[in-house]
Short mmCIF file of C-alpha atoms and ligand atoms in Angstrom, two decimals:
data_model
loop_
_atom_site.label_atom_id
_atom_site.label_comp_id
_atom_site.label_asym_id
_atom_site.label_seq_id
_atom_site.Cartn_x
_atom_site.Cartn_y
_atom_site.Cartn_z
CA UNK A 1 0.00 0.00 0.00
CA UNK A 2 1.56 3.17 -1.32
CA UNK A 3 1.71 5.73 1.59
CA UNK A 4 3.73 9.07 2.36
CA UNK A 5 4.66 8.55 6.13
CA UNK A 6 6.29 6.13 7.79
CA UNK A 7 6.18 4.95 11.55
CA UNK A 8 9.03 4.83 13.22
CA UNK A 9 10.73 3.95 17.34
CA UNK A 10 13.37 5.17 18.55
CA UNK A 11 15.63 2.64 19.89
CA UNK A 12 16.08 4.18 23.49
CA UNK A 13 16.21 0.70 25.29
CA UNK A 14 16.67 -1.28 22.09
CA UNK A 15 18.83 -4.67 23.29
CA UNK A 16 19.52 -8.36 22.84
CA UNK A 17 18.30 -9.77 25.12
CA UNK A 18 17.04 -13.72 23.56
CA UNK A 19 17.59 -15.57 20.55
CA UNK A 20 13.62 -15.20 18.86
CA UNK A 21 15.72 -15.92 15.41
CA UNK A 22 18.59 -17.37 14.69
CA UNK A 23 20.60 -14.15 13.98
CA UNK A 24 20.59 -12.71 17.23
CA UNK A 25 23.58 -12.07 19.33
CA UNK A 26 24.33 -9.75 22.41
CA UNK A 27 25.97 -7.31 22.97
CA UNK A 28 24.61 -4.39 20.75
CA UNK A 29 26.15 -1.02 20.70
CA UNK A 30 23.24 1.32 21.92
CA UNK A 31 25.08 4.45 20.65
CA UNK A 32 26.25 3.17 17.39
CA UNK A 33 22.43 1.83 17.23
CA UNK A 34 21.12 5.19 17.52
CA UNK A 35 23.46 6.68 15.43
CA UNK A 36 22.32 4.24 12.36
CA UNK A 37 18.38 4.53 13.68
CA UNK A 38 18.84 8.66 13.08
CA UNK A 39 20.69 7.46 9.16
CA UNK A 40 17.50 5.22 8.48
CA UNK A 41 15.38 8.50 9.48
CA UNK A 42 17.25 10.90 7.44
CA UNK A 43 17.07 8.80 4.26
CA UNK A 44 12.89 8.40 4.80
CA UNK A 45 13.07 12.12 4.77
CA UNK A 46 15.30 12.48 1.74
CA UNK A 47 13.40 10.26 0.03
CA UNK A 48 10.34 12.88 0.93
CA UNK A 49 8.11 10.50 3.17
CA UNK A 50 7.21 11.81 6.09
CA UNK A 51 8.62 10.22 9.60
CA UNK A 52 6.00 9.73 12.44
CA UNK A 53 7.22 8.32 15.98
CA UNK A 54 6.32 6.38 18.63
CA UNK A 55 7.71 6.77 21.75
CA UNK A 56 10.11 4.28 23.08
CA UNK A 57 8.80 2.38 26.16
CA UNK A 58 11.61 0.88 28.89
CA UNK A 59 12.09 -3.03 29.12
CA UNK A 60 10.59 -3.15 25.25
CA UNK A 61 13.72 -3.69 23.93
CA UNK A 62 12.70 -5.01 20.75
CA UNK A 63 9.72 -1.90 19.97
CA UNK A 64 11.85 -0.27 17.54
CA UNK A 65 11.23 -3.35 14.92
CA UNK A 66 7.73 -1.55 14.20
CA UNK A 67 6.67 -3.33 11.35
CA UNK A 68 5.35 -6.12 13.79
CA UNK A 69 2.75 -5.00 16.22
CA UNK A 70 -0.25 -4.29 14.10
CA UNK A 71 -1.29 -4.70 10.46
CA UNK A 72 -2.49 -1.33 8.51
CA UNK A 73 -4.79 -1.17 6.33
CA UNK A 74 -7.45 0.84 4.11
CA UNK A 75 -10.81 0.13 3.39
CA UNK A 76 -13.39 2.66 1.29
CA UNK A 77 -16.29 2.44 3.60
CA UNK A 78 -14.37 2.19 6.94
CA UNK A 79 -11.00 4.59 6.35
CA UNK A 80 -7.92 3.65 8.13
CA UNK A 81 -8.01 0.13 9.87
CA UNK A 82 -5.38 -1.69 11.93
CA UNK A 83 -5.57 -5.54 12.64
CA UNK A 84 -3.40 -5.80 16.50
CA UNK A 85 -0.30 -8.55 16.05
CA UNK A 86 -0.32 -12.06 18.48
CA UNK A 87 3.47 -12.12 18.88
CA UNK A 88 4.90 -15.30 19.67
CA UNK A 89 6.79 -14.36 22.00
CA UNK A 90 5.54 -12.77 25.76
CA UNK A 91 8.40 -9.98 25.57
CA UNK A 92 7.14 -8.71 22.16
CA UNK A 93 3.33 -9.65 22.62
CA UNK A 94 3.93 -6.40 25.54
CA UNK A 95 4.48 -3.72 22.50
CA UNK A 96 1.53 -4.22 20.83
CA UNK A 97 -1.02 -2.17 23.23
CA UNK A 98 1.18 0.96 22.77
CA UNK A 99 1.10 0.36 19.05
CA UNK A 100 -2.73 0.14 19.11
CA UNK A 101 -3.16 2.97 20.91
CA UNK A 102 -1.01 5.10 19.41
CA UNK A 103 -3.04 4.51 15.80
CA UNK A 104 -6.74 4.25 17.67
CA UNK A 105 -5.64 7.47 19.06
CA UNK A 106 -4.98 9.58 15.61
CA UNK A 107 -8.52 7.90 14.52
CA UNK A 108 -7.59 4.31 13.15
CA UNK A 109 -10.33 1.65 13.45
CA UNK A 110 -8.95 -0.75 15.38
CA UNK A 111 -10.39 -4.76 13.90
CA UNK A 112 -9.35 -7.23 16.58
CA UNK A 113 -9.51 -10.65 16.03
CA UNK A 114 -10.08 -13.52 18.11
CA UNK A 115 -6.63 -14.94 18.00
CA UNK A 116 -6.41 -17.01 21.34
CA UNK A 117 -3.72 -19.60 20.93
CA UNK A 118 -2.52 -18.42 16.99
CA UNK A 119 -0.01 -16.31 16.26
CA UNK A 120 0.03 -13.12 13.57
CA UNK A 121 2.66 -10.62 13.44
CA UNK A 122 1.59 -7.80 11.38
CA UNK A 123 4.16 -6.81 8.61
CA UNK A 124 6.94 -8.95 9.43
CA UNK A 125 4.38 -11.76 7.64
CA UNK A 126 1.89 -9.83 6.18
CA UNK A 127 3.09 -7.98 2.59
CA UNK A 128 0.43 -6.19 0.42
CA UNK A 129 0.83 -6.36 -3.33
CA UNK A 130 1.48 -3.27 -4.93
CA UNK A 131 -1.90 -1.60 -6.36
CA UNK A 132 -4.22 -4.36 -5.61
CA UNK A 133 -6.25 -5.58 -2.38
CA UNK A 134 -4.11 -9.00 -1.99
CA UNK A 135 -2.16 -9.81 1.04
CA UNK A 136 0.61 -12.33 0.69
CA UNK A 137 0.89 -14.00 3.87
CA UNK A 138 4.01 -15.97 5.57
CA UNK A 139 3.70 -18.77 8.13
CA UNK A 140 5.55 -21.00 10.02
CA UNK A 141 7.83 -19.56 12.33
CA UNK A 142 6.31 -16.20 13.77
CA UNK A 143 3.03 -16.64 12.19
CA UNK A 144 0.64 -19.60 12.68
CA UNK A 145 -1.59 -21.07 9.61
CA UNK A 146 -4.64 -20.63 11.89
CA UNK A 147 -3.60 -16.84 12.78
CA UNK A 148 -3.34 -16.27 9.05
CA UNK A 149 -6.33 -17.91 8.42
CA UNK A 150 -8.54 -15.99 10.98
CA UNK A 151 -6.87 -13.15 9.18
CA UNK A 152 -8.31 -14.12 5.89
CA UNK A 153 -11.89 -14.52 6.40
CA UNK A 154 -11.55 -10.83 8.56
CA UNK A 155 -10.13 -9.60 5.00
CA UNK A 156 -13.21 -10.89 3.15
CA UNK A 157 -15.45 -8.11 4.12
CA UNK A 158 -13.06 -5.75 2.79
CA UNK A 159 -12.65 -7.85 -0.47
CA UNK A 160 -8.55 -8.04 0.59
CA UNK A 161 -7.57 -11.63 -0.81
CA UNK A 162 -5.15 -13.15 0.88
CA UNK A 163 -2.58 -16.35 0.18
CA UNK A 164 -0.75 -18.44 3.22
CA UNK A 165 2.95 -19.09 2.38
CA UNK A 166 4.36 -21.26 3.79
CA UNK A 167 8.37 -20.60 5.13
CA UNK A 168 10.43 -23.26 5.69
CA UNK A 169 13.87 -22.16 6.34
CA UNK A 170 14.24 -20.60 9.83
CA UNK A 171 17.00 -18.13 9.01
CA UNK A 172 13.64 -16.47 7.20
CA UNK A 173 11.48 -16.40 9.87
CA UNK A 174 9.22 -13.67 8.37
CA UNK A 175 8.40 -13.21 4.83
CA UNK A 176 9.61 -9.72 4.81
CA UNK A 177 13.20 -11.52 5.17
CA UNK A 178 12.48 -13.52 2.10
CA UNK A 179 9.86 -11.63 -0.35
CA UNK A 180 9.72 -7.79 -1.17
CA UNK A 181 7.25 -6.14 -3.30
CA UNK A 182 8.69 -3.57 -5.70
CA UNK A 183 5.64 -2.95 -8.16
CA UNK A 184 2.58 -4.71 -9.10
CA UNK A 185 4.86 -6.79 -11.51
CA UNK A 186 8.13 -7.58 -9.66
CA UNK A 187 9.61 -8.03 -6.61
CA UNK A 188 12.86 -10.16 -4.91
CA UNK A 189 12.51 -13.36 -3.49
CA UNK A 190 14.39 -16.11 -1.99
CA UNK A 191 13.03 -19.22 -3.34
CA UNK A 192 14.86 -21.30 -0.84
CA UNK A 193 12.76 -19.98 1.83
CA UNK A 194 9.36 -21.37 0.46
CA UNK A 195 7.56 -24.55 0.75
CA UNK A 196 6.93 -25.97 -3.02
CA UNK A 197 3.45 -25.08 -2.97
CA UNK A 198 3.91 -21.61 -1.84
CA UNK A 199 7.04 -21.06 -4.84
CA UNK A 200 4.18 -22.34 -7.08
CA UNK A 201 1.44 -19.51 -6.21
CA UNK A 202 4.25 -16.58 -6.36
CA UNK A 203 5.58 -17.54 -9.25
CA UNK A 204 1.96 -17.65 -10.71
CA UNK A 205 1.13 -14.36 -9.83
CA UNK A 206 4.06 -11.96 -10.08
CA UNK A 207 5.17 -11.48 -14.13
CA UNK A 208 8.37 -10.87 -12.60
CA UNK A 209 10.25 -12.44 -9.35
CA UNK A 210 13.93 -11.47 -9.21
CA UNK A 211 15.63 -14.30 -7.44
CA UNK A 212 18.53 -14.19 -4.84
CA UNK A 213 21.00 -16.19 -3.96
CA UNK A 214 21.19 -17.68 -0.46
CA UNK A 215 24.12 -15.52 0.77
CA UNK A 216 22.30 -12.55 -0.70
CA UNK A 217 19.57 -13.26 1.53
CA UNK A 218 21.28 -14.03 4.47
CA UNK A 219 22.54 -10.80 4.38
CA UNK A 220 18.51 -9.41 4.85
CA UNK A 221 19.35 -7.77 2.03
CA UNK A 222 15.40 -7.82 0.60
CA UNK A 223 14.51 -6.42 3.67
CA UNK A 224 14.83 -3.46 2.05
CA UNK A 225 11.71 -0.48 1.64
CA UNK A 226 10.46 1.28 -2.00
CA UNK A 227 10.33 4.68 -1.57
CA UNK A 228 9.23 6.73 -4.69
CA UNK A 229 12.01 5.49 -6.93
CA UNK A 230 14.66 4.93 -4.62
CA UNK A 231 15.31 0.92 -2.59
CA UNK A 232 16.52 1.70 0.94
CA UNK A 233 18.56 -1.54 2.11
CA UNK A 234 21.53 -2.34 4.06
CA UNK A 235 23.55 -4.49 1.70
CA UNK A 236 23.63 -4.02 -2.16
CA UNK A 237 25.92 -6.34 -4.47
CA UNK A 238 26.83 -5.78 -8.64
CA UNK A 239 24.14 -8.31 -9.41
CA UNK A 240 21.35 -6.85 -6.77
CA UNK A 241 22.01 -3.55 -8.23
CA UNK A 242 21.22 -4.58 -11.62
CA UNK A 243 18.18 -5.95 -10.69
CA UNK A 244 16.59 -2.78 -8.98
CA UNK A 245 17.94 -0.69 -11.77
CA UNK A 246 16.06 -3.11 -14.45
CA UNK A 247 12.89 -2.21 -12.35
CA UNK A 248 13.60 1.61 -12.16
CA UNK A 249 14.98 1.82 -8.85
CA UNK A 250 17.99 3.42 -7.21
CA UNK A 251 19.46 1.25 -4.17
CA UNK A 252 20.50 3.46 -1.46
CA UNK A 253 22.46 2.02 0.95
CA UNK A 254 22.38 2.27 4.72
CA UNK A 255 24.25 0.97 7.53
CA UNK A 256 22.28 -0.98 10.38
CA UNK A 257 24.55 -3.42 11.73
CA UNK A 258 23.70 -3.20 15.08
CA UNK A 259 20.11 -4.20 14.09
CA UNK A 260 20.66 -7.21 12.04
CA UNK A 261 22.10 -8.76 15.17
CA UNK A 262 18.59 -8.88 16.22
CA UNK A 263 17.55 -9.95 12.95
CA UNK A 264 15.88 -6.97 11.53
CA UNK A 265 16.10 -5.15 8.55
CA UNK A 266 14.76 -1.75 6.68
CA UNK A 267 11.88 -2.94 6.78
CA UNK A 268 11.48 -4.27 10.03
CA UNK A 269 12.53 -0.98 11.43
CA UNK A 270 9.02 1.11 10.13
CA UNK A 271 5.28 0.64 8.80
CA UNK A 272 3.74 2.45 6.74
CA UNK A 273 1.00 4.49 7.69
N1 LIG B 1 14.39 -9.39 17.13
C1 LIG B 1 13.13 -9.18 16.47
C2 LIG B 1 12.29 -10.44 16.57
O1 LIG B 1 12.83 -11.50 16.45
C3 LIG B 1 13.35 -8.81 15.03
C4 LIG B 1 12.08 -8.51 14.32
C5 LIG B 1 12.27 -8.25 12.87
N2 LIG B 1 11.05 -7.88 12.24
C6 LIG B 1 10.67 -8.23 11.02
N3 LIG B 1 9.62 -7.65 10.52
N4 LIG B 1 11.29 -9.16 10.33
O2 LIG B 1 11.11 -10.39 16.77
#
């Protein structure tokens, strides 16, 4: 879903604190984090989105990952919707109240779903496609089949379609690791990260799936945000580059280190609003 402003934390008590995926490792460097955070901001803004914040809340040290907590959405009739995330995991489940009320508060409708014992977690699993009301949908590791099925039928009254994916590689624990949308045509993918069956649908649908290569990926490197023409990301090789310039984009380049040892990316860092 196109948008101009983007959501973003600050990462005031970001830490490492467990191993949710398997590329985190302690210790970060909170200074160098913030230093990279404020980089991430200043390209949104030179890209000309907008940056909206949410404040930072102590002991929620992984709140600055806020493409998790809840999904957005827009529907004609009802405006500005959010869906609220079941995290997996107890420390994370604890951001999501903030999250809601932060969007109920600036007049989102807030559609909560019954979602005792499944798992969804907004945007790390949930991807629109470009220009259409279609949802692709991971599963597996963050997200359970029966959390993105409740999902789906709440979609239907919005006419949002939505496809399950399922991930099978736990180094891509959320689609947004292993998928990204550039257009309505094309986007990146890791094949290695899909079930059969799920490889089957994308390649269906999309006219044009750029494909990377396992170290490529590893590297979160389609983690990465459109915005207008330009591909934010934190890693961009020869062969990467060719393949955003063959769709019209520019890669532009930042440095996160300090949050890929939590196992975020780009995108993980924001939603769109
Ligand atoms: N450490 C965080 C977690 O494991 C990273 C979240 C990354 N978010 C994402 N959308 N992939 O929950």
């Amino acid at each position: 879903m196109a948008s101009q402003t983007v959501l973003l934390c600050p990462p005031t008590y970001f830490e490492v604190r467990d191993r949710k995926n398997p590329y985190m490792r302690a210790p970060i460097d909170r200074a160098k984090a913030h230093e990279q955070w404020k980089a991430v901001c200043d390209v949104y803004q030179k890209a000309g989105l907008h940056v909206a914040l949410i404040p930072a809340v102590k002991d929620l040290e992984d709140m600055v990952f806020a493409a998790n907590q809840v999904f957005v959405g827009i529907d004609e009739k009802l405006g500005k919707f959010i869906v609220p995330s079941e995290m997996r995991y107890p420390s994370r489940q604890r951001e999501v109240p903030y999250y809601v009320d932060w969007f109920a508060d600036r007049g989102y409708k807030v559609i909560g779903l019954d979602l005792r014992g499944e798992f969804l977690e907004g945007h790390g699993d949930l991807l629109w496609h470009p220009g259409r009301k279609h949802v692709w949908a991971g599963y597996g590791f963050r997200s359970s089949i029966g959390g993105v099925k409740r999902f789906a039928s709440a979609m239907k009254e919005f006419r949002v379609s939505v496809t399950p994916l399922r991930l099978t590689d736990e180094h891509f624990y959320h689609l947004d690791t292993c998928l990204s949308p550039l257009s309505a045509d094309a986007a990146i993918l890791y094949p290695g990260a899909f079930s059969a069956e799920a490889l089957d649908c994308l390649r269906r649908d999309w006219p044009r799936l750029h494909e990377l290569t396992r170290d490529q990926a590893l590297k979160l490197t389609c983690n990465g945000v459109v915005a207008g023409n330009s591909y934010i990301t934190s890693h961009v090789s020869d062969g990467f580059k060719r393949i955003l310039e063959s769709e019209g984009l520019c890669p532009v380049v930042v440095d996160i280190s300090e949050f890929e040892k939590s196992g975020g990316g780009v995108f993980c860092m924001k939603n769109f609003i």
